[in-house]
Structure formats: structure tokens, C-alpha cells
mmCIF file of C-alpha atoms in Angstrom:
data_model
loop_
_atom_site.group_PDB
_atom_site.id
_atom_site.type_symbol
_atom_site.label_atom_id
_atom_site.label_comp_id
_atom_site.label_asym_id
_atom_site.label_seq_id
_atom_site.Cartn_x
_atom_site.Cartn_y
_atom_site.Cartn_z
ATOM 1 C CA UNK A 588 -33.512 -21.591 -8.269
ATOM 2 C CA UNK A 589 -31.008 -19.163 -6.512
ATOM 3 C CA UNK A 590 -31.259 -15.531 -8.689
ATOM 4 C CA UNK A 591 -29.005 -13.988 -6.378
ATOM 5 C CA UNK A 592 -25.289 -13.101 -8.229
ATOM 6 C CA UNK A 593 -22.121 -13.482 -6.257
ATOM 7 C CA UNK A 594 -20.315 -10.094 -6.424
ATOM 8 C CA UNK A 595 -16.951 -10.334 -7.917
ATOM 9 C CA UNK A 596 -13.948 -9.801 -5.456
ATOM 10 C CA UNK A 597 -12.244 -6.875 -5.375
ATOM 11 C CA UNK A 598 -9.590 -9.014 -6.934
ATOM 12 C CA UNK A 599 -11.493 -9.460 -9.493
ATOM 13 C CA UNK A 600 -13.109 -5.783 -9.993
ATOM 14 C CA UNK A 601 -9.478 -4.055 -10.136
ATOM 15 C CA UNK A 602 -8.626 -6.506 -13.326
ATOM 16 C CA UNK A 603 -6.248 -8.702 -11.347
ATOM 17 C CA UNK A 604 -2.883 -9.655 -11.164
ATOM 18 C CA UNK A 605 -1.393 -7.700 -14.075
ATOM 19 C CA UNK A 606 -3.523 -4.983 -13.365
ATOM 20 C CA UNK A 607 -2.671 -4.730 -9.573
ATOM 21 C CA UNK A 608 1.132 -4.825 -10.410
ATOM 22 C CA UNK A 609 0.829 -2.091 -12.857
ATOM 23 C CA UNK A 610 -0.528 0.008 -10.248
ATOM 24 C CA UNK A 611 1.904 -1.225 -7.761
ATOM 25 C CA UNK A 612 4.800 -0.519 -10.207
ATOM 26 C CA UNK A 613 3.840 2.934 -10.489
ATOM 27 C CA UNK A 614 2.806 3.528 -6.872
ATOM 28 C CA UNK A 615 6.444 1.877 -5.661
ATOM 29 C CA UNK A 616 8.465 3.933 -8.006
ATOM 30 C CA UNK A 617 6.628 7.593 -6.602
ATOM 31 C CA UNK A 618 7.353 6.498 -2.887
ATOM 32 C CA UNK A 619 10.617 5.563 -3.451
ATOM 33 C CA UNK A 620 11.682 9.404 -4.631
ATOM 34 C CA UNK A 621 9.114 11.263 -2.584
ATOM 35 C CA UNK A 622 10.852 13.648 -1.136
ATOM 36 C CA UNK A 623 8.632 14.039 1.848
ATOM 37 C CA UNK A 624 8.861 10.392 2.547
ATOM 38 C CA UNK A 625 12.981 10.022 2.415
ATOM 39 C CA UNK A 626 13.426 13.198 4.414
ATOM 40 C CA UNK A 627 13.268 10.362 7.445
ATOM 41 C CA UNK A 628 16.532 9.271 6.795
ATOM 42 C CA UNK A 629 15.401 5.613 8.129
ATOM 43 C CA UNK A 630 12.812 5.722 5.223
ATOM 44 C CA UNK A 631 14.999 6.526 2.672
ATOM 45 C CA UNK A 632 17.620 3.914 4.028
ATOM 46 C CA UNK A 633 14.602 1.268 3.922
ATOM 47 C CA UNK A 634 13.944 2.300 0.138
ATOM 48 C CA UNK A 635 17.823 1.758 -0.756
ATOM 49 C CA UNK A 636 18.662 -1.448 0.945
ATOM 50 C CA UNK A 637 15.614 -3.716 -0.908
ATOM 51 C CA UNK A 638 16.155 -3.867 -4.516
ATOM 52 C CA UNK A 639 12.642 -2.236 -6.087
ATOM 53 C CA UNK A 640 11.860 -5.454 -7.955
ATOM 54 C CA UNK A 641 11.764 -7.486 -5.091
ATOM 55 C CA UNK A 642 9.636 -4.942 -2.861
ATOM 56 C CA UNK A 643 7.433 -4.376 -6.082
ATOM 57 C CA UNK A 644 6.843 -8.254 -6.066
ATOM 58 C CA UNK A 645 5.983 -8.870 -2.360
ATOM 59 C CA UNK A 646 3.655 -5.557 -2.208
ATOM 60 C CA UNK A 647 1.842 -6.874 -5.514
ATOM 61 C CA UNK A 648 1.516 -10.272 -3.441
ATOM 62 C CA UNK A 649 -0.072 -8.967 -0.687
ATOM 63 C CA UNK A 650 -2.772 -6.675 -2.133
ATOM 64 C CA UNK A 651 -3.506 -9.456 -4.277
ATOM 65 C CA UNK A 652 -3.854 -11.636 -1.034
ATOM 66 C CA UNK A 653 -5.840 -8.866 0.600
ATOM 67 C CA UNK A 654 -8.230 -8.317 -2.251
ATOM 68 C CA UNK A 655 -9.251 -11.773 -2.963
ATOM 69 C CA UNK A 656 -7.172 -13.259 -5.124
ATOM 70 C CA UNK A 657 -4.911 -16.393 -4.975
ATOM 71 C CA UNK A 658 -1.413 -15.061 -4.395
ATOM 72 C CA UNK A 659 -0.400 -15.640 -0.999
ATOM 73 C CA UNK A 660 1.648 -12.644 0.820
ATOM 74 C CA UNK A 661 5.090 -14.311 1.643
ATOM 75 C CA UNK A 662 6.458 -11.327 3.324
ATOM 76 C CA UNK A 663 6.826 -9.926 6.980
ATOM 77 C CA UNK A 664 3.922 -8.279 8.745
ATOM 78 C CA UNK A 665 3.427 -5.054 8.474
ATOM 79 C CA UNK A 666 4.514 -4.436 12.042
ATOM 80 C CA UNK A 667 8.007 -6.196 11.718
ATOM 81 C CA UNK A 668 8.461 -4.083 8.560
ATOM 82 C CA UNK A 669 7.384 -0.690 9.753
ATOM 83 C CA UNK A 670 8.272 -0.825 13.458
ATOM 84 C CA UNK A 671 11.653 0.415 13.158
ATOM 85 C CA UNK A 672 11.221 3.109 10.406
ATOM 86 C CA UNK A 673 9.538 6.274 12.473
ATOM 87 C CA UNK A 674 6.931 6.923 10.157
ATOM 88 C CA UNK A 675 4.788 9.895 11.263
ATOM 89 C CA UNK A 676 1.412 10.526 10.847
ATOM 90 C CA UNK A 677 2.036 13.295 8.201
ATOM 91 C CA UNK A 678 4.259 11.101 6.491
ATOM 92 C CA UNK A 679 1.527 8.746 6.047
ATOM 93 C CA UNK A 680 -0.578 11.109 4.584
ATOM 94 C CA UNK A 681 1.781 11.977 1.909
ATOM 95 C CA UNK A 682 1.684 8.183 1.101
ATOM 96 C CA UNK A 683 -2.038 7.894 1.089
ATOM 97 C CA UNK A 684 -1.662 11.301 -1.360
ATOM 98 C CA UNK A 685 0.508 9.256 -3.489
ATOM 99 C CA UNK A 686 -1.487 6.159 -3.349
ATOM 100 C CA UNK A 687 -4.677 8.328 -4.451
ATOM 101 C CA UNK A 688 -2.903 9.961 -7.152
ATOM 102 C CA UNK A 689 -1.828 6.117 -8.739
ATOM 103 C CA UNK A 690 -5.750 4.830 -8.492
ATOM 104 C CA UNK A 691 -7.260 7.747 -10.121
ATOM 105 C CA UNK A 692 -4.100 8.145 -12.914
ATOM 106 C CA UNK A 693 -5.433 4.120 -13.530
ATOM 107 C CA UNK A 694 -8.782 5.441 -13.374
ATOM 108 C CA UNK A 695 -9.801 2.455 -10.405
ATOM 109 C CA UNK A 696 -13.444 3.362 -9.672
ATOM 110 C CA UNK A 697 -14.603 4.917 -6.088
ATOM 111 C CA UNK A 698 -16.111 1.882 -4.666
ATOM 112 C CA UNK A 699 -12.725 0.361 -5.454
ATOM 113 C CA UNK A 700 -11.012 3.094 -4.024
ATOM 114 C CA UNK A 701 -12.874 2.811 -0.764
ATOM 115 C CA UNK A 702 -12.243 -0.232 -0.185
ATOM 116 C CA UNK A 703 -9.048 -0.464 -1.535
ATOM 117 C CA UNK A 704 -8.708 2.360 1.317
ATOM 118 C CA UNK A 705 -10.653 0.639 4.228
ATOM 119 C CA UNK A 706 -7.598 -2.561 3.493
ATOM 120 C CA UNK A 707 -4.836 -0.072 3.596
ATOM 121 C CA UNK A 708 -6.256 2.059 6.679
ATOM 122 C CA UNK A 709 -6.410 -1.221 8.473
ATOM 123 C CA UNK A 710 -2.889 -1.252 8.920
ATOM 124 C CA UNK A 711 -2.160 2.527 9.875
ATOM 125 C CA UNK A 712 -1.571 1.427 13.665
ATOM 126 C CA UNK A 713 0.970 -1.332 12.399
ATOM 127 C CA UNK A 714 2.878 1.501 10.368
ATOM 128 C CA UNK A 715 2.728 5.134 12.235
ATOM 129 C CA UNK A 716 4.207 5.980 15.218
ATOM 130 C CA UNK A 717 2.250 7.696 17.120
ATOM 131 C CA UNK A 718 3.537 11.072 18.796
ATOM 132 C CA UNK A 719 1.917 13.024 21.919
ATOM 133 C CA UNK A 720 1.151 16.129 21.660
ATOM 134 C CA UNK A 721 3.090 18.890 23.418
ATOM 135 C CA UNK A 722 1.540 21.304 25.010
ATOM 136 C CA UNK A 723 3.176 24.937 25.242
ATOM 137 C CA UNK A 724 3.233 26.801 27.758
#
């Protein structure tokens, strides 16, 4: 006889669907006003051409998808949604801040954090545009 549990997916852990869209409903609404994130004005033309309902339903998708549960992520890549937008490296930073803030106002554990993280840090390179560093002088 096998003793050995199956860990619940993440999916699973964070209370799923309705509990993922609350958090995505809150975390959608702060980046859309962040100042810090609409001072690129391609940013803040992004966050006024989607309607928020629709961009609220396709991010709940995907981290759904991404945690392990059975939604399916019907929207572009993260590349062909990012590419053209400029977004620094500071800029994503203040939406990591933001994204923080949301987990721990739900109160989402650590070890849900982290990995919620690890998912999310996976796509940095599709999202921020990386700059070289001048050197004065």
C-alpha cells in the first residue's frame, strides 16, 4: 500500500479559481493607476486601450493555467504582449512591489509566495528590456 500523499497544486493551495481572481482583481486595479508604472507613456496607453475586465479575465486564466489548474491561458505570450511596451527593470520592480503587497493583503502563505514568484520571475526576460549600462567618463 502506497502511504505517500500527493501534494496539492499550487492551484489548489491558493483556494482556486475564485480565490486567484480576487487577487487578480485587486492586483490589476493597483497596476493600472500606479503611477510609476504609467509614467511610460506606452504603459499607460497599454492599460487604456484593453477594457480591465477583459485583461482581469485572461491574467486570471493564465495563473490558473500556470499553477495547476484547468483553465487554459487563451491569450498572447508574454513576449508578443510586452515586447513593444519598454518596460524597465525598475519598472518591474515596482510591479513585483505591487504584486507582494496583493499576496500578503490576501494573506497567501510564503511557500505560496515563492513559488507564486519563481512562475512570475520566469517570464522577466519576456517582459523587461534590458538597458546597458553607461559608463561616464
Amino acid at each position: 500500500m502506497n502511504t505517500e500523499t500527493k501534494k496539492p497544486s499550487l492551484y489548489e493551495r491558493l483556494g482556486g479559481v475564485y480565490a486567484i481572481a480576487a487577487v487578480v482583481d485587486t492586483f490589476i486595479d493597483r497596476i493600472m493607476v500606479a503611477p510609476e508604472l504609467n509614467a511610460n507613456p506606452l504603459v499607460d496607453e497599454a492599460h487604456h486601450r484593453v477594457p480591465k475586465a477583459g485583461f482581469k479575465y485572461l491574467v486570471t486564466e493564465m495563473v490558473c493555467q500556470v499553477t495547476g489548474g484547468p483553465q487554459r491561458y487563451t491569450g498572447k505570450t508574454m513576449a508578443e504582449s510586452h515586447k513593444h511596451l519598454n518596460i524597465s527593470a525598475s519598472e518591474w520592480v515596482v510591479f513585483a512591489g505591487i504584486f507582494k503587497a496583493v499576496l500578503d493583503e490576501y494573506k497567501v502563505p510564503e511557500a505560496e509566495q515563492a513559488e507564486l514568484f519563481a512562475i512570475v520571475g520566469s517570464t522577466r526576460s519576456d517582459i523587461v528590456v534590458e538597458r546597458p549600462v553607461s559608463k561616464a567618463g
